[in-house]
Coordinates of N, CA and C in Angstrom, one line a residue:
X1 N -22.6 -121.5 -122.3 CA -22.2 -120.8 -123.1 C -20.4 -120.1 -122.1
X2 N -19.7 -120.3 -123.3 CA -18.6 -119.7 -123.1 C -18.3 -118.7 -122.6
X3 N -16.9 -118.6 -122.4 CA -16.8 -117.9 -121.2 C -16.0 -115.6 -122.2
X4 N -16.2 -117.0 -123.8 CA -15.7 -115.7 -124.9 C -17.3 -115.0 -125.2
X5 N -18.2 -115.7 -125.2 CA -19.7 -115.4 -125.4 C -20.4 -115.0 -124.3
X6 N -19.9 -114.9 -123.2 CA -20.7 -113.9 -122.0 C -19.8 -112.7 -121.8
X7 N -18.1 -112.9 -122.6 CA -17.5 -112.0 -122.6 C -18.2 -110.9 -123.8
X8 N -18.5 -111.6 -124.5 CA -19.0 -110.7 -125.7 C -20.9 -110.4 -125.7
X9 N -21.1 -110.7 -125.0 CA -22.2 -109.9 -125.1 C -22.4 -109.2 -123.7
X10 N -21.9 -109.1 -122.3 CA -21.3 -107.8 -121.5 C -21.0 -106.4 -122.3
X11 N -20.2 -106.8 -123.5 CA -19.5 -105.9 -124.3 C -20.2 -104.2 -125.4
X12 N -21.0 -105.7 -125.2 CA -22.3 -104.8 -125.9 C -22.6 -104.6 -124.8
X13 N -23.5 -104.8 -123.7 CA -24.5 -104.1 -123.1 C -23.6 -102.8 -122.9
X14 N -22.8 -103.0 -121.8 CA -21.5 -101.4 -120.7 C -21.1 -101.7 -122.0
X15 N -20.8 -99.5 -121.5 CA -19.6 -98.7 -122.6 C -19.7 -98.2 -121.6
X16 N -18.1 -97.9 -121.5 CA -17.5 -97.1 -120.4 C -17.3 -95.6 -120.4
X17 N -17.3 -95.0 -119.9 CA -17.4 -93.7 -120.7 C -16.1 -92.9 -119.6
X18 N -15.2 -92.5 -119.9 CA -13.9 -91.4 -118.8 C -14.2 -90.8 -117.5
X19 N -14.3 -90.7 -116.9 CA -15.1 -89.7 -115.5 C -14.4 -88.5 -115.8
X20 N -15.5 -87.5 -115.7 CA -16.0 -86.2 -115.6 C -14.9 -85.5 -116.1
X21 N -13.6 -85.4 -114.3 CA -12.5 -84.9 -114.4 C -11.6 -85.1 -115.3
X22 N -12.4 -85.7 -116.7 CA -11.3 -85.7 -117.7 C -11.5 -85.1 -118.5
X23 N -13.1 -84.4 -119.1 CA -13.5 -84.4 -119.8 C -13.3 -82.4 -120.9
X24 N -13.6 -82.5 -121.8 CA -12.1 -81.3 -122.3 C -13.2 -80.2 -121.6
X25 N -12.6 -79.2 -121.9 CA -12.2 -77.6 -120.5 C -13.3 -76.7 -122.6
X26 N -13.5 -76.8 -123.1 CA -14.0 -76.3 -123.5 C -15.3 -76.6 -123.7
X27 N -16.1 -77.3 -122.1 CA -17.5 -76.8 -122.1 C -18.5 -75.8 -122.4
X28 N -19.2 -75.3 -122.4 CA -20.4 -74.0 -121.8 C -19.6 -73.3 -120.7
X29 N -18.7 -72.2 -120.7 CA -18.5 -71.3 -120.1 C -19.0 -70.7 -119.5
X30 N -20.7 -71.0 -119.6 CA -21.7 -69.7 -118.5 C -21.2 -71.0 -117.1
X31 N -21.7 -72.7 -117.2 CA -21.9 -73.5 -116.9 C -20.2 -73.5 -116.2
X32 N -19.1 -73.2 -116.3 CA -17.6 -73.7 -115.8 C -17.9 -72.3 -115.0
X33 N -18.2 -71.2 -115.1 CA -17.6 -70.2 -113.8 C -18.5 -70.0 -113.3
X34 N -19.5 -70.9 -113.6 CA -20.9 -70.7 -111.9 C -20.2 -72.9 -111.3
X35 N -19.4 -73.5 -111.8 CA -19.1 -74.2 -110.6 C -17.8 -73.4 -110.3
X36 N -17.3 -73.0 -111.0 CA -16.0 -72.2 -109.9 C -16.7 -71.5 -108.5
X37 N -17.7 -70.6 -109.1 CA -18.5 -69.8 -108.0 C -18.7 -70.6 -107.3
X38 N -19.5 -72.4 -107.5 CA -19.6 -73.2 -106.1 C -18.6 -72.9 -105.6
X39 N -17.7 -73.5 -106.1 CA -16.7 -73.7 -105.3 C -15.7 -72.7 -105.1
X40 N -15.4 -71.4 -105.4 CA -15.1 -70.5 -104.7 C -15.8 -70.3 -102.7
X41 N -17.4 -70.2 -103.4 CA -18.1 -70.6 -102.0 C -18.6 -71.4 -100.8
X42 N -18.4 -73.0 -100.9 CA -18.0 -73.6 -100.2 C -16.4 -73.1 -100.0
X43 N -15.7 -73.3 -100.7 CA -14.3 -72.8 -99.6 C -13.9 -71.3 -98.8
X44 N -15.0 -70.9 -99.3 CA -15.4 -69.1 -98.7 C -16.0 -69.9 -96.5
X45 N -17.0 -71.2 -96.8 CA -18.1 -71.7 -95.9 C -16.7 -72.0 -94.8
X46 N -16.4 -72.8 -95.4 CA -15.0 -73.6 -94.6 C -14.2 -72.7 -93.8
X47 N -14.2 -71.9 -95.2 CA -12.5 -71.2 -94.1 C -14.3 -69.8 -92.9
X48 N -14.9 -69.7 -93.0 CA -15.7 -69.3 -91.9 C -16.1 -70.1 -90.9
X49 N -16.4 -71.1 -91.3 CA -16.4 -72.1 -90.3 C -15.3 -73.0 -90.1
X50 N -14.3 -72.8 -90.2 CA -13.4 -72.9 -89.1 C -12.8 -71.6 -87.9
X51 N -13.3 -70.5 -88.4 CA -13.6 -69.4 -87.1 C -13.9 -69.7 -86.2
X52 N -14.6 -70.1 -86.7 CA -16.2 -70.4 -85.8 C -15.7 -71.3 -84.2
X53 N -15.2 -72.5 -85.2 CA -14.6 -73.5 -84.5 C -14.0 -72.8 -83.6
X54 N -12.8 -72.1 -84.1 CA -11.4 -72.1 -83.0 C -11.9 -70.8 -81.9
X55 N -12.5 -70.6 -82.5 CA -12.7 -69.2 -81.3 C -13.8 -70.2 -80.8
X56 N -15.3 -70.9 -80.6 CA -15.5 -72.0 -79.9 C -14.5 -72.8 -78.7
X57 N -13.2 -73.5 -79.4 CA -12.4 -73.9 -79.0 C -11.1 -73.5 -78.1
X58 N -11.0 -71.8 -78.5 CA -10.0 -71.4 -77.6 C -12.2 -70.9 -76.3
X59 N -12.8 -70.1 -76.1 CA -13.2 -70.2 -75.7 C -14.1 -70.9 -74.6
X60 N -13.5 -72.6 -75.1 CA -13.9 -73.7 -74.6 C -12.6 -73.7 -73.0
X61 N -11.3 -73.5 -73.9 CA -10.4 -74.2 -73.5 C -10.2 -72.4 -71.7
X62 N -10.7 -71.6 -72.0 CA -10.1 -70.2 -70.9 C -11.1 -70.8 -69.8
X63 N -12.8 -71.4 -69.9 CA -13.2 -71.6 -69.6 C -13.3 -73.0 -68.9
X64 N -12.4 -74.0 -69.4 CA -11.6 -75.2 -67.8 C -10.6 -74.5 -67.6
X65 N -10.1 -73.3 -67.8 CA -8.6 -72.7 -66.9 C -9.5 -71.7 -66.1
X66 N -10.5 -71.2 -65.7 CA -11.2 -70.4 -65.1 C -11.2 -71.2 -63.9
X67 N -10.9 -70.4 -62.6 CA -12.0 -71.5 -61.6 C -13.0 -71.1 -61.0
X68 N -13.7 -70.2 -61.2 CA -15.5 -70.0 -61.2 C -16.3 -69.8 -62.1
X69 N -15.8 -71.0 -63.4 CA -17.2 -71.5 -64.5 C -17.5 -71.8 -63.4
X70 N -19.0 -72.0 -63.5 CA -19.9 -73.4 -63.0 C -19.9 -74.7 -64.3
X71 N -20.6 -75.5 -64.3 CA -20.6 -77.5 -64.7 C -21.4 -76.4 -66.4
X72 N -22.6 -75.8 -65.1 CA -23.7 -75.8 -66.9 C -23.1 -74.7 -68.0
X73 N -21.9 -73.6 -67.6 CA -21.1 -72.7 -68.5 C -20.6 -74.3 -69.4
X74 N -19.8 -74.5 -68.3 CA -18.7 -75.2 -68.6 C -19.4 -76.2 -69.9
X75 N -21.1 -76.1 -69.6 CA -21.3 -77.7 -70.6 C -22.3 -77.2 -71.6
X76 N -22.0 -75.5 -71.8 CA -22.6 -75.1 -72.5 C -21.9 -74.5 -73.5
X77 N -20.2 -74.5 -73.3 CA -19.2 -74.9 -73.7 C -18.5 -75.6 -74.9
X78 N -18.9 -76.3 -74.6 CA -18.9 -77.5 -74.1 C -19.7 -78.0 -76.0
X79 N -20.5 -78.4 -76.1 CA -21.6 -78.1 -76.6 C -21.8 -77.1 -78.0
X80 N -22.0 -75.6 -78.3 CA -20.4 -75.0 -78.8 C -19.9 -75.7 -80.0
X81 N -19.5 -75.9 -79.0 CA -17.9 -76.6 -79.9 C -17.7 -77.2 -80.1
X82 N -18.7 -78.5 -80.2 CA -19.5 -79.8 -80.7 C -20.0 -79.4 -81.4
X83 N -20.8 -78.6 -81.7 CA -21.1 -78.0 -82.5 C -20.8 -77.4 -83.9
X84 N -19.9 -76.2 -83.9 CA -18.6 -75.9 -84.2 C -18.4 -77.4 -85.4
X85 N -17.1 -78.2 -84.2 CA -17.0 -79.2 -84.8 C -18.0 -79.6 -86.0
X86 N -19.5 -79.8 -85.5 CA -20.4 -81.0 -86.7 C -20.1 -79.9 -87.8
X87 N -20.1 -78.4 -87.6 CA -21.3 -77.6 -88.6 C -19.4 -78.3 -90.2
X88 N -18.3 -78.1 -89.2 CA -17.0 -77.8 -90.4 C -17.3 -79.0 -91.0
X89 N -16.8 -80.0 -90.0 CA -16.7 -81.5 -90.7 C -18.1 -81.4 -91.7
X90 N -18.9 -81.2 -91.2 CA -20.3 -81.4 -92.4 C -19.6 -80.8 -93.8
X91 N -18.5 -79.4 -93.5 CA -18.5 -78.9 -94.9 C -17.2 -78.9 -95.5
X92 N -16.4 -80.1 -95.3 CA -15.5 -80.6 -95.2 C -15.2 -81.6 -95.9
X93 N -16.6 -82.7 -95.8 CA -17.6 -83.2 -96.9 C -18.0 -83.0 -98.5
X94 N -18.5 -81.7 -97.5 CA -19.5 -81.0 -99.4 C -17.8 -81.3 -99.8
X95 N -16.8 -80.5 -99.3 CA -15.9 -80.1 -100.2 C -14.7 -80.7 -100.5
X96 N -15.2 -82.2 -101.0 CA -15.1 -83.6 -101.3 C -13.0 -84.0 -100.0
X97 N -13.3 -83.9 -99.1 CA -12.0 -83.8 -97.6 C -13.1 -84.7 -97.1
X98 N -11.9 -85.8 -96.9 CA -12.6 -87.0 -96.5 C -11.5 -87.6 -94.6
X99 N -11.0 -87.1 -94.8 CA -9.8 -87.3 -94.0 C -10.5 -86.5 -93.1
X100 N -10.7 -86.2 -91.7 CA -10.3 -86.1 -90.6 C -10.2 -85.5 -89.4
X101 N -9.5 -86.7 -89.1 CA -8.9 -87.0 -87.9 C -7.7 -86.0 -87.7
X102 N -6.4 -86.5 -89.2 CA -5.9 -85.5 -88.8 C -6.0 -83.5 -88.9
X103 N -7.3 -83.4 -89.4 CA -7.6 -82.4 -89.3 C -8.0 -81.0 -88.1
X104 N -8.7 -82.2 -86.9 CA -9.0 -82.4 -85.7 C -8.2 -82.2 -84.2
X105 N -6.9 -83.3 -85.5 CA -5.6 -83.4 -84.2 C -4.8 -81.7 -84.7
X106 N -4.7 -80.9 -86.3 CA -3.9 -80.3 -85.7 C -4.6 -79.1 -85.4
X107 N -5.7 -78.9 -85.3 CA -6.4 -77.8 -84.6 C -6.8 -78.5 -83.3
X108 N -6.4 -79.5 -82.7 CA -6.2 -79.6 -81.0 C -8.1 -79.8 -80.4
X109 N -8.3 -80.8 -80.8 CA -9.9 -80.7 -80.6 C -9.9 -81.7 -79.3
X110 N -10.2 -81.3 -78.3 CA -10.1 -82.4 -77.0 C -11.1 -83.6 -77.4
X111 N -11.1 -84.5 -77.2 CA -11.9 -86.2 -77.6 C -13.6 -85.7 -76.9
X112 N -13.1 -84.6 -75.2 CA -14.6 -84.4 -75.2 C -15.7 -83.8 -76.2
X113 N -14.8 -83.1 -77.0 CA -15.6 -81.7 -78.2 C -15.8 -83.5 -79.4
X114 N -15.4 -84.1 -79.5 CA -15.3 -84.9 -80.8 C -16.4 -86.4 -80.0
X115 N -16.3 -86.5 -78.7 CA -17.4 -87.1 -78.6 C -19.5 -86.2 -78.7
X116 N -19.3 -85.5 -78.2 CA -20.4 -83.9 -78.3 C -21.0 -83.5 -79.8
X117 N -19.7 -84.5 -81.3 CA -20.4 -83.8 -81.8 C -21.3 -84.0 -83.0
X118 N -21.9 -82.9 -82.7 CA -24.0 -83.1 -83.6 C -24.5 -81.0 -83.1
X119 N -25.2 -81.0 -83.0 CA -26.5 -79.7 -82.5 C -26.2 -79.9 -80.6
X120 N -25.8 -78.7 -80.6 CA -25.6 -78.2 -78.9 C -27.0 -78.4 -78.6
X121 N -28.1 -78.3 -78.7 CA -29.8 -78.5 -78.3 C -29.8 -79.6 -78.0
X122 N -29.4 -80.7 -78.1 CA -29.8 -82.2 -77.9 C -28.7 -82.3 -76.6
X123 N -27.1 -81.7 -76.0 CA -25.8 -81.3 -74.9 C -26.9 -80.3 -73.9
X124 N -27.4 -79.4 -75.1 CA -27.8 -78.6 -73.5 C -29.4 -79.4 -72.6
X125 N -29.3 -78.9 -71.2 CA -30.2 -79.2 -70.2 C -31.5 -78.1 -71.0
X126 N -33.3 -79.7 -70.5 CA -34.3 -78.4 -70.8 C -34.3 -77.2 -70.3
X127 N -35.1 -76.4 -69.8 CA -34.7 -75.0 -69.1 C -35.4 -75.5 -67.8
X128 N -35.9 -74.9 -66.3 CA -36.6 -76.2 -65.5 C -36.1 -77.8 -64.6
X129 N -35.7 -78.1 -65.2 CA -35.4 -79.6 -64.9 C -33.8 -80.0 -64.5

């Protein structure tokens, strides 16, 4: 079989569709309104979660600066900040934002928080242990 015959066979089997972003905007107005509402909710949620992260980072910094803060309190604040960072990272992914390093640098997220990103319960010690 020659290269032309293969190309002809492949072109008969495969079709090319343009990406959905280039489709005409005159589709169903209700679905367009729904998509717009979903995008607004994603952005609003990202904003709320980012504010919670900023608060958790400020609490962690104040705990680190305080001389009377015990180790357990510091670890709990670190776990809370890691969980807040985890939530923000997930929401950024849902919004299509995939480059996180510059965002973390912008918010001045400490390396310890980045390493503890995840559910806070995983980093807390069980009561009585």
